[in-house]
Each structure stands twice: as C-alpha cells, then as structure tokens.
XYZ file of C-alpha atoms in Angstrom:
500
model
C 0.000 0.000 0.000
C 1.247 3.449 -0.826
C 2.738 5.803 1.863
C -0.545 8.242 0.913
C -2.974 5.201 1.128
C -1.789 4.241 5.021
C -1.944 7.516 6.089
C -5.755 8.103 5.132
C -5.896 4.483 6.273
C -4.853 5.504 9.741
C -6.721 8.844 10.246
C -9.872 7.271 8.591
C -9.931 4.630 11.474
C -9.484 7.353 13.830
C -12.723 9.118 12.438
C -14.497 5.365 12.465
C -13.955 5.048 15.872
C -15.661 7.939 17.544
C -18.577 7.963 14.710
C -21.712 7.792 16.048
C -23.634 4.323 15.197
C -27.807 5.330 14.661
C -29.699 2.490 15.866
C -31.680 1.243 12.932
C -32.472 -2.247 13.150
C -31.650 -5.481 11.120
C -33.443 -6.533 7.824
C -33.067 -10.518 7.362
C -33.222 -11.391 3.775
C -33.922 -15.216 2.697
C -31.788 -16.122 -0.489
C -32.006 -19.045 -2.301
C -28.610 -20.191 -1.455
C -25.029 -19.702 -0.237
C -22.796 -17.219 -2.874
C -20.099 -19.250 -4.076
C -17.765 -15.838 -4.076
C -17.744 -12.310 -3.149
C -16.185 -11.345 -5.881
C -19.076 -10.626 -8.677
C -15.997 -10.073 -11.698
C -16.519 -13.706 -11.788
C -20.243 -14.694 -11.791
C -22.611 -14.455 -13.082
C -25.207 -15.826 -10.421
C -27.733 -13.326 -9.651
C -27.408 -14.891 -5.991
C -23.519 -13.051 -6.040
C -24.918 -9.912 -7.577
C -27.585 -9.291 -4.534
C -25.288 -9.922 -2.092
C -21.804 -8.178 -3.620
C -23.973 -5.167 -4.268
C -23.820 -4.204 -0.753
C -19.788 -3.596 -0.522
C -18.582 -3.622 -4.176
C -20.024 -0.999 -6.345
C -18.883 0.332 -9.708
C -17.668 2.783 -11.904
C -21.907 3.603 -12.905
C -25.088 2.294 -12.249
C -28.876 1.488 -13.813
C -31.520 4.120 -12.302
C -35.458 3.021 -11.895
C -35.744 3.314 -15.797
C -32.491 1.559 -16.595
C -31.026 4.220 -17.791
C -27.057 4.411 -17.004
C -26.087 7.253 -14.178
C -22.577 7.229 -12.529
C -21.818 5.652 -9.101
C -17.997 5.627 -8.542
C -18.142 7.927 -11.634
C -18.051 11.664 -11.106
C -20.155 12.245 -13.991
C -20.845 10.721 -17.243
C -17.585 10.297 -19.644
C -16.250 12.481 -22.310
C -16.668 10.195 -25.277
C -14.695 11.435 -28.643
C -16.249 12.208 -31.839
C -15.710 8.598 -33.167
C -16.926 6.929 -30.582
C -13.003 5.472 -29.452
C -12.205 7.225 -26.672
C -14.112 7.014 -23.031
C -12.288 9.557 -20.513
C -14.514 8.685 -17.013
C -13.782 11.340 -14.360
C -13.546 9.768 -11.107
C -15.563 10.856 -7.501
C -12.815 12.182 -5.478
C -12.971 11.079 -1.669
C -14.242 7.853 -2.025
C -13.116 5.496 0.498
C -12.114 1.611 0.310
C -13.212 -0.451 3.854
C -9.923 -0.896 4.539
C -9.553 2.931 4.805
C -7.585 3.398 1.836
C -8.774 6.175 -0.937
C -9.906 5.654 -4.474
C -8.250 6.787 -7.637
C -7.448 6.078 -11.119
C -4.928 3.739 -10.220
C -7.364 1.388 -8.654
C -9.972 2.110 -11.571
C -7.497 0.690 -14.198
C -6.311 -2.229 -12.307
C -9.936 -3.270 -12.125
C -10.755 -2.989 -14.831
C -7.920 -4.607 -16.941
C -8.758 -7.339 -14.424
C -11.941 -7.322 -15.210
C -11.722 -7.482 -19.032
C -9.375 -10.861 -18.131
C -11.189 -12.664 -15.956
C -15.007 -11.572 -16.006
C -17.169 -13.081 -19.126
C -18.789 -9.689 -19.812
C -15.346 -8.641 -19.845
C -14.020 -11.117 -21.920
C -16.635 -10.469 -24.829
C -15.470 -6.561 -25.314
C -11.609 -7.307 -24.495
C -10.523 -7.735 -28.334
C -12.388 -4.648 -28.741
C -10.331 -2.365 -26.209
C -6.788 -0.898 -26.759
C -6.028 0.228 -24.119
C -7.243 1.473 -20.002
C -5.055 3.973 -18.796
C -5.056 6.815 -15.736
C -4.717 10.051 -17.419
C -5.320 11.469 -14.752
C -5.687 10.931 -10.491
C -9.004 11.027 -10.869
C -9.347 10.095 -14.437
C -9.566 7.020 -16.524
C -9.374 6.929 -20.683
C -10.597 3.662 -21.957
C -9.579 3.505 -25.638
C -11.747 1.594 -27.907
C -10.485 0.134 -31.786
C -13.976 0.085 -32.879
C -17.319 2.030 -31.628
C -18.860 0.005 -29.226
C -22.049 1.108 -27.816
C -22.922 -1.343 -24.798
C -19.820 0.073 -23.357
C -21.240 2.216 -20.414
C -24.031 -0.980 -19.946
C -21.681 -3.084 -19.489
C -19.953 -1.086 -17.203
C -23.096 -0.404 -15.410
C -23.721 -3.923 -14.812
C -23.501 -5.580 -11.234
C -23.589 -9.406 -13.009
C -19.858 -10.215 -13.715
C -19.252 -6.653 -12.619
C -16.929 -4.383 -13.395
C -16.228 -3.203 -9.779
C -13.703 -1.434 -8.195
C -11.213 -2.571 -5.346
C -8.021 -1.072 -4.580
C -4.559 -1.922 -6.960
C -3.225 -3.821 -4.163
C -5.087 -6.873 -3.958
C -5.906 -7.273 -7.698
C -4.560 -10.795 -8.382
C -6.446 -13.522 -10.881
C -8.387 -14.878 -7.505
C -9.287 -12.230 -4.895
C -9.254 -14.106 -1.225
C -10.394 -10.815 0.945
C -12.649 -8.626 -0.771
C -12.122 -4.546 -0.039
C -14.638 -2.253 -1.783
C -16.414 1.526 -1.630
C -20.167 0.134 -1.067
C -22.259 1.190 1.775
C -21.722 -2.065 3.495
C -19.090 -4.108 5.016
C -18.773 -7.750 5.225
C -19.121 -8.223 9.481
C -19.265 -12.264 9.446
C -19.839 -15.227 6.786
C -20.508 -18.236 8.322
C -20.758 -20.748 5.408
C -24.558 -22.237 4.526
C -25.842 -19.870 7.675
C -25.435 -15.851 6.721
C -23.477 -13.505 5.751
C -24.046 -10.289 8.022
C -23.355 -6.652 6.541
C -22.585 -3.849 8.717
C -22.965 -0.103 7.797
C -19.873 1.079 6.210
C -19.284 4.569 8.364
C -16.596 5.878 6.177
C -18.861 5.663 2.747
C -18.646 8.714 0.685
C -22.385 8.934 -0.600
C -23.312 9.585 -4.354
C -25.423 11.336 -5.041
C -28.942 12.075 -7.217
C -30.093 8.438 -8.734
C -27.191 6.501 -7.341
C -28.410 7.380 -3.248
C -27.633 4.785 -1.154
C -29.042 5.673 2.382
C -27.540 2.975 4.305
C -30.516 2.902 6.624
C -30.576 -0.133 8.498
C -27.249 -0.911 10.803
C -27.049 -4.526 9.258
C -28.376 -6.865 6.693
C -28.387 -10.600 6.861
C -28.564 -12.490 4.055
C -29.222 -16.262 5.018
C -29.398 -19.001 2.459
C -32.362 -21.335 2.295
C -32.349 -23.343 -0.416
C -35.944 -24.740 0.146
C -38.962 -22.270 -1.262
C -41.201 -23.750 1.184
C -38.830 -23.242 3.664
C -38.303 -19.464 2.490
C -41.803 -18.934 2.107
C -42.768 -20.163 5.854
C -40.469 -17.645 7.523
C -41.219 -14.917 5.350
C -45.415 -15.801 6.531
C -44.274 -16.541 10.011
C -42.259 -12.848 10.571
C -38.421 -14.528 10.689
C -37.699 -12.767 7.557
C -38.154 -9.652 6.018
C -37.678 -10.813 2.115
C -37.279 -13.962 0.658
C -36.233 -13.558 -3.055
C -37.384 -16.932 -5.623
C -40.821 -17.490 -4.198
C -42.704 -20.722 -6.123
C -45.776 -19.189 -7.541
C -47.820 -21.315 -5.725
C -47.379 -18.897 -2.359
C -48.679 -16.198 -4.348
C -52.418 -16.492 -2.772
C -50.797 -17.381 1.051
C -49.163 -14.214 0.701
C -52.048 -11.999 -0.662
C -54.324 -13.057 2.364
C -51.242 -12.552 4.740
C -51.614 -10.465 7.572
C -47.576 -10.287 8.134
C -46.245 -10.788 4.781
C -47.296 -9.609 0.786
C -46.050 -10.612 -2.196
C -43.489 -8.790 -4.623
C -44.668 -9.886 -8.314
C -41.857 -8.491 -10.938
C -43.919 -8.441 -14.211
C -42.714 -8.629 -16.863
C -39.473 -10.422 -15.136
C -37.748 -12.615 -17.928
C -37.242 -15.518 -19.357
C -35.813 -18.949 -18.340
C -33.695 -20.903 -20.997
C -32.120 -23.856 -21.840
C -27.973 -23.295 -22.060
C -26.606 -25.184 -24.845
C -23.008 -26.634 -24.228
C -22.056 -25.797 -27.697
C -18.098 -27.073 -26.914
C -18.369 -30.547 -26.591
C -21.080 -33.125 -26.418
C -23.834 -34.211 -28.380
C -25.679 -30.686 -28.815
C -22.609 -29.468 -30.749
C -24.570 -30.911 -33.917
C -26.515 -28.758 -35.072
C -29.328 -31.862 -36.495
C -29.419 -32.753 -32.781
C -30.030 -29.307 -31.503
C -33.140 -28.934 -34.088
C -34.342 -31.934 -32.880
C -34.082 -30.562 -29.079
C -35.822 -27.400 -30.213
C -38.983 -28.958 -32.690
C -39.936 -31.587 -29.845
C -40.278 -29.048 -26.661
C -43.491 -28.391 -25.463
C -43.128 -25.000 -24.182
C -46.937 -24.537 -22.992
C -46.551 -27.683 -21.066
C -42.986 -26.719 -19.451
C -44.425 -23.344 -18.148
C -47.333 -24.408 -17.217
C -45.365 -26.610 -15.047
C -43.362 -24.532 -14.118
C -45.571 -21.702 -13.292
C -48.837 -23.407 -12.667
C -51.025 -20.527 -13.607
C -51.018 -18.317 -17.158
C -50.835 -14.595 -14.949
C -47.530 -15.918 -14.362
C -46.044 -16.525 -17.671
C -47.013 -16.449 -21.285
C -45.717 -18.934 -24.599
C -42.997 -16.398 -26.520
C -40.177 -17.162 -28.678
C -39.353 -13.280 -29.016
C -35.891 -12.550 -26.772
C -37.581 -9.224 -25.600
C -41.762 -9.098 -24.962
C -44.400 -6.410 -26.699
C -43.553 -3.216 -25.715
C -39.980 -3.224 -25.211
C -37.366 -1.754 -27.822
C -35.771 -5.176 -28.613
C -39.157 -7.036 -29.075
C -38.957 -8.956 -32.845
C -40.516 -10.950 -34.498
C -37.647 -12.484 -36.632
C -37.797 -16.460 -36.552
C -40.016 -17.075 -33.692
C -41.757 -19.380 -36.090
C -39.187 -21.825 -34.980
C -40.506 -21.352 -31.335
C -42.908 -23.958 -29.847
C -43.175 -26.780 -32.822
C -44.136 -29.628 -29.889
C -43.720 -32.112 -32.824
C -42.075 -35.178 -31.852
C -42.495 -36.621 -35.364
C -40.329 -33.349 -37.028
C -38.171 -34.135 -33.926
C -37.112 -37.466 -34.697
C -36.389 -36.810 -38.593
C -33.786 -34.652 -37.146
C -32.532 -36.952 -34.713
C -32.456 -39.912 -37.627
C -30.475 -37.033 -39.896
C -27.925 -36.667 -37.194
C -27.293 -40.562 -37.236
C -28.325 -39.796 -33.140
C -27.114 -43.549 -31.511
C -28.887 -42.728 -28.485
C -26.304 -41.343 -26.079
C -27.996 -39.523 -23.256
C -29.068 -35.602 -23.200
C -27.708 -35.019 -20.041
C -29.698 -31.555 -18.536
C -28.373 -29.882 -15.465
C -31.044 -28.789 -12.990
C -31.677 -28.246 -9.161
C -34.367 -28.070 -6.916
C -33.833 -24.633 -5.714
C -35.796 -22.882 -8.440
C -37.800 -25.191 -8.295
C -39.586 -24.403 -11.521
C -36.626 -25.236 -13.335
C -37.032 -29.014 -12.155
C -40.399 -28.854 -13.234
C -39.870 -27.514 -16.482
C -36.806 -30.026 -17.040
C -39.368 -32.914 -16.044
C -42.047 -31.797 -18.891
C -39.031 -31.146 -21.235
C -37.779 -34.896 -20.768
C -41.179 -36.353 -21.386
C -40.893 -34.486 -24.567
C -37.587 -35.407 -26.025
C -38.264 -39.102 -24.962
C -41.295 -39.085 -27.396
C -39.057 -38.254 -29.603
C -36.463 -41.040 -29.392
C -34.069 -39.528 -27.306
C -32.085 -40.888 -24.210
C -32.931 -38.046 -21.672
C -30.768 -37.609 -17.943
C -31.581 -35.086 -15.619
C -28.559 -34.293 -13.197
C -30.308 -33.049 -10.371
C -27.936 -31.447 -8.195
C -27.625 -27.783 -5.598
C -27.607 -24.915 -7.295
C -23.809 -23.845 -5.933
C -22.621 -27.609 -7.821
C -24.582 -26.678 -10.683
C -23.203 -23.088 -11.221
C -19.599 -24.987 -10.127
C -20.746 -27.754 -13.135
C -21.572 -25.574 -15.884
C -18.218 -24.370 -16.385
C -16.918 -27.801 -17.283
C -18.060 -28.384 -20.538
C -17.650 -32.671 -19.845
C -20.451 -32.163 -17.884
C -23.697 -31.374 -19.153
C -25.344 -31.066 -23.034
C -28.005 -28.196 -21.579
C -28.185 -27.017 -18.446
C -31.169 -24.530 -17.004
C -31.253 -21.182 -15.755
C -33.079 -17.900 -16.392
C -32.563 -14.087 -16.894
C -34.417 -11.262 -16.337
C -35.220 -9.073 -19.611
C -31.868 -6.829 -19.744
C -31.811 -3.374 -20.967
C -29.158 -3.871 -23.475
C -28.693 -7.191 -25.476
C -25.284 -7.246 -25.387
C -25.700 -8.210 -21.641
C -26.908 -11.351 -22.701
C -23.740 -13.331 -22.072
C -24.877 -16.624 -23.812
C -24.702 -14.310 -27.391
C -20.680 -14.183 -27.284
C -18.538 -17.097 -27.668
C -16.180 -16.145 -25.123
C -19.419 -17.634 -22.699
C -19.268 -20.902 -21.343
C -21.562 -22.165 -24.002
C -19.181 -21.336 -26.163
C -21.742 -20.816 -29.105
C -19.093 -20.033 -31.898
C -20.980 -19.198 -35.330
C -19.017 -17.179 -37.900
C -22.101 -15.069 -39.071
C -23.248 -14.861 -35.737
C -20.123 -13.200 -34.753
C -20.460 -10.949 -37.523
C -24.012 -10.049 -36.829
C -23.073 -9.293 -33.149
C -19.790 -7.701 -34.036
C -22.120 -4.818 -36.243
C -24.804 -5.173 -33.488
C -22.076 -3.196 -30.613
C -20.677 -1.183 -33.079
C -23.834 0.785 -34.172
C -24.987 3.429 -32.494
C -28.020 4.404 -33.990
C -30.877 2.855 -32.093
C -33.005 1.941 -34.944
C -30.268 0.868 -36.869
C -29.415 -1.484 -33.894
C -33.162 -2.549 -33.769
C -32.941 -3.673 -37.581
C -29.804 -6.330 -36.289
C -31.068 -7.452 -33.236
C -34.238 -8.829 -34.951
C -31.171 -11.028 -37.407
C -29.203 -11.618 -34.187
C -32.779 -13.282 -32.831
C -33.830 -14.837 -36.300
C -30.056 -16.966 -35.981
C -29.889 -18.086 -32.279
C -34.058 -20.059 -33.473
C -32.192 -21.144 -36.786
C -29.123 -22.187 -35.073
C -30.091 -23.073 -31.532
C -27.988 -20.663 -29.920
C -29.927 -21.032 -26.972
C -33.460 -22.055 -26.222
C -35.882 -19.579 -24.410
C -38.690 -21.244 -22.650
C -40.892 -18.137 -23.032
C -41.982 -15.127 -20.594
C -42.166 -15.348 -16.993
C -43.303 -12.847 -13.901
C -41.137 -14.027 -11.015
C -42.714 -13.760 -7.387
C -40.549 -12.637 -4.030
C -42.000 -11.563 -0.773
C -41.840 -9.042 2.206
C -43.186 -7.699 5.382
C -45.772 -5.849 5.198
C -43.908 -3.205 7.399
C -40.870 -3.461 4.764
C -40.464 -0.265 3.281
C -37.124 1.301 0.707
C -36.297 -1.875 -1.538
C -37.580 -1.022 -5.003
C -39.030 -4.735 -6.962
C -36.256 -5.676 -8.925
C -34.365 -9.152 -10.068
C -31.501 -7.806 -7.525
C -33.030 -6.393 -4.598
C -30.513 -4.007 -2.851
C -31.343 -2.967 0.862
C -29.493 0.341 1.869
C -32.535 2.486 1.866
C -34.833 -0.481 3.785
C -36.860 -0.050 7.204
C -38.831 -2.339 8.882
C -41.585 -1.400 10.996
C -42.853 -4.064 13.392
C-alpha cells in the first residue's frame, strides 16, 4: 500500500472510531442459497450480484428506468467524436473499507482485471486498446472500434466491473475490499453472511443514493422455497427472493407478509453446451428445439397463465428489442419433425444429459415436462439433479452437461446477454453470428441497432444458440412493514426499514 494510502488508512480509522452508530435495526433477507464468491468479476449468479452489491459498487449504475447514471463515476464520460475514446472522471474522496482512498490507479487495475477474468469482460476485451489513468481522478478507456454497450456493461452488477483497490488485484481475490455502503461483518458458510454499515462511505449522489438505513443486513441461504416462504409468513424474515408461484395467494391473504410480483421479469432458458457433447450438432439441436413443449414446461413450471405467457421473441411487446424475426421456430411440440432430425444426425442414443436443481424449483419442473418431450421423440434423456452452488460450479466444465437450465431477467441492453458471445461458457461459436453481433455493438443508432437485433434473434431459433422457454413474472416476498427496496431481479437494501 502506498505511503498516501496508510496515512488516510490511519486517520480514517481514527474518524471510524468515535462515529456515532444510529440504531436502525436489522433486515433478514432469505436467499435461495449460499454465494459461491464475493467477488461478482466472476459470476454471473444473480445470488452473487444481490449480495456483492452491498460492498462492491462500480464505476456507474442502472436508475429506476435503466437508464445508465454514474456511481464511482463523477459524472458521465467524455466520449470522442468517433466513438473510441471514453475519458470517465472519477468521484474524489471515495473510500475503500480498509480505509484506503480511491483513484485512477485502482480504476485501471480493475478494470484490466476485469476485461481478463469476467465473461462480460471477456466479450469486449478484443475490442479495447487500451485502459489507462490520465489522470488521479481520471480514466481513458480507448476503444479500436465504436462500441455502444460500453457504459451498460460497465453499469452492470452481473460479472461486474467493480472497483477494489490496486493492491489486492490478483487472478483470484481471497479478501474482498470495496467503496459500497456495506461491510462484510461475518460469513458463516450455509448460515449468513451479516453486513454492517460502512461509516466511512462517501455517498453519491442524485439516482445513485444509497441511504444505508438499516445498521445490518443478513442475508441467510435457504435453499428450500417452502422453507423461504414459511419464515417470510411466520415474521423470521423480512424478504425472501425466488418465491414458487404457488405462495402467491398465502401471501395476498397474509396479515404479516405480501407478495413482490416483478412483471414482466424474464425468461428462463435452456444453455446449450455448444463445446463438446452431443448438442454441438446442429441436427441434434433442431431436434431438441422442434420436440419441446413449451406450454406444457411453463405451465409446469408456473402453474397458472398470470404468471407466464408462450414467446419465442428474446424481448416481450412493448420493449425496444421485441422482434418478431424467426419465432416461427418457437414452440413446434412435434415429436415426429423431432425425430427426422434426430435420424439425420445418425443420433445412436447417447444420453441428453440436462443440469437442474431443486432450488428454483420451476426449473425441475420444467426439465421434467421437457424430458417427457424429447423421450417421445427417441431420445435418451438424464436429468442431473444437483444444488444450485454444484450446478453453477458444473456448468463451467463443458464434460459435464449437453443443456443445463437457468433464467434471466429481460436486460436493458442485449449485449448483456452473455450466452450471445462465444467467449461464454456455451461457447456458441458461429461465424455469421459473430459478424451479426460484431455490427450489433458497433452501431450506435438505435433503430439501426433494432434492424440487427431482430437477425441476431432470427439466428440463435435457426441455429439453436440457446433455447428460451418463453416469458415469466417471477414472485418474491416481504413484510408488510418493509419499506425502501424497489421490486427488482436484484433487490438491494441500503434504503430499507422495517416497521414491526
């Protein structure tokens, strides 16, 4: 650590010490399961990103209408005529936990980290030429092409670009320092992980507020919806994220608890492993695709239709992205179509192995549907049932698993959709693909981008990049006496108060 960076390390725990601590209460939050890191440059897990959000932040932020405002940013960059150059002025002031002070230094070891090691980073690193300080308080990113999901990606708490200080950037971060308005206070494995108010946190301000209201914040893991939904009903929690909708009606008739319903949310999907395996033929993936039976899977999944709706578009009516490009490919349910594909890919029954767990639960159900499907169809189906910490652990080993399940909530920017870019652990690899993505981030004209994305839709139904189920509206919980946490697919609770 620099000479500078001890000494405001040293009078900044002075100051900590005699600070004042306001007595605000604690808000227990029920997650679906332990966060297999602290450090959200590598995950993707939307479990990481409502946790890490808390004590990392970065260099901007979405506001209510997802538009991007800065955070650790002093203002919105000074971008050059041709779109290359980014120069980000920093806040000045801002403090690390471990006392130390922000500056460009620690901006551009971050992020050349981050372009290294993060996936979002990955897919716009042979795009960059260069991060440098040119400044303290000021970082230049140089681009060799326009990219225009730049500042979204940077916005982004999902394989985030966050900041921690120069000294502990390494490829695998043990002890996690950041700026956010919360400290890690204890982890105890499988139990909690308890947040403290960060007294030294410099505040942002206009869209970016962070009150830092409550003195702590537990986030306990409970992988069991039942589970989550009986102490959220019973008063032991005050949110429990990943409710089944089932608990929807319990909820409306509680007199402690009410439910949260995000609508639209997103969309769950089948990953394709397109690296090795039997899905990396392209007859076989068809096959996968025509014998579905989407209605069936969400209905399953979902059990009644306010809480999803059949759609092969990547974005729903009403939203910029929404197209119509290919989505006749969507929901064939035709077993017989299926099977012509599987006899064209000389298929010799091997297994489709699919990667699920129990802990969103509607992902088991839709895998069971989805199994009675491709059976019809001739195919060998396994389901690898396992936690959802294994399965995120799994995925990245491409021996694995053929398709394993998740889901995302409808992103602001398609170039957040990390399953487009081959540098994913998919690792979905078409030449014009790459091409039609590669013009996609490089125009900046919004209609002009519109006109792509509806190709870059039309090829991932012609070539399987990846299979969306269809539209969802995901369900999470509170007390009734639960105010400051806006709905969202990553609740943040700064600004939260419970009255009892």
């Amino acid at each position: 650590m620099s000479v500078r960076k001890t000494l405001f390390a040293l009078s900044s725990a002075l100051m900590l010490s005699v600070s004042p601590v306001l007595a605000a209460g604690t808000v227990n939050v029920a997650i679906i399961g332990e966060p297999d890191t602290f450090d959200p440059m590598v995950s993707t897990k939307d479990v990481v990103s409502i946790v890490t959000q808390h004590f990392v932040e970065t260099l901007y932020t979405f506001d209510d209408s997802w538009a991007v405002v800065p955070l650790l940013a002093a203002g919105m960059p000074d971008i050059s005529g041709d779109g290359l150059v980014y120069k980000i002025p920093l806040r000045e002031g801002v403090t690390f936990h471990d006392g130390s002070s922000m500056d460009s230094a620690d901006a551009v070891a971050s992020l050349q980290r981050w372009l290294e090691v993060s996936s979002r980073g990955k897919s716009v690193a042979d795009k960059v030429a260069g991060v440098e300080a040119s400044g303290p308080y000021e970082v230049t990113i140089t681009m060799k092409e326009p990219y225009a999901p730049l500042l979204s990606l940077l916005a982004f708490s999902n394989s985030a670009a966050v900041v921690y200080p120069e000294e502990i950037i390494a490829p695998e971060i043990g002890t996690i320092i950041g700026t956010g308005p919360y400290k890690i206070e204890a982890h105890e494995p499988d139990r909690y992980t308890q947040l403290v108010r960060f007294d030294g946190y410099t505040q942002p301000t206009g869209a970016a507020e962070r009150k830092q209201i409550p003195d702590e914040i537990r986030l306990i893991p409970v992988p069991d919806g039942n589970t989550r939904a009986e102490g959220l009903l019973s008063g032991q929690y005050d949110y429990a994220d990943g409710l089944s909708t089932e608990t929807y009606d319990r909820l409306e008739a509680s007199d402690v608890a009410e439910p949260v319903l995000l609508k639209p949310f997103g969309w769950p999907v089948f990953a394709v492993n397109h690296k090795k395996g039997i899905m990396t033929d392209l007859n076989i993936r068809k096959a996968v695709q025509a014998a579905l039976p989407f209605d069936d899977m969400l209905f399953a999944g979902f059990g009644n239709e306010k809480f999803f709706k059949t759609d092969g578009a990547l974005y729903p009516e009403g939203w910029t992205w929404h197209s119509d490009a290919g989505v006749e490919l969507y929901n064939q349910n035709d077993q017989e179509k299926a099977a012509e594909y599987l006899k064209a890919a000389g298929y010799d029954g091997s297994p489709l192995r699919i990667l699920t767990s129990h802990q969103y639960e509607f992902h088991y159900q839709m895998a069971e549907v989805a199994k009675a499907g491709l059976e019809a169809a001739g195919m060998k189906v396994q389901l690898d049932v396992v936690d959802w910490a294994t399965l995120a652990q799994n995925r990245n080993n491409p021996d694995l698993w053929d398709i394993y399940i998740t889901h995302s909530p409808f992103l602001p920017e398609p170039a957040l959709i990390s399953s487009l870019f081959s540098t994913a652990r998919e690792g979905w690899d078409n030449p014009a693909k790459n091409e039609i993505l590669d013009r996609f981030t490089s125009e900046s004209d919004p209609e002009k981008r519109k006109a792509i994305f509806g190709e870059l839709q039309k090829i991932v139904l012609e070539d399987v990049g990846f299979i969306k189920v269809g539209d969802f509206n995901a369900l999470q919980g509170k007390a009734k006496g639960l105010t400051g946490v806006d709905p969202s697919p990553w609740p943040a609770f700064w600004n939260a108060q419970v009255s009892k």
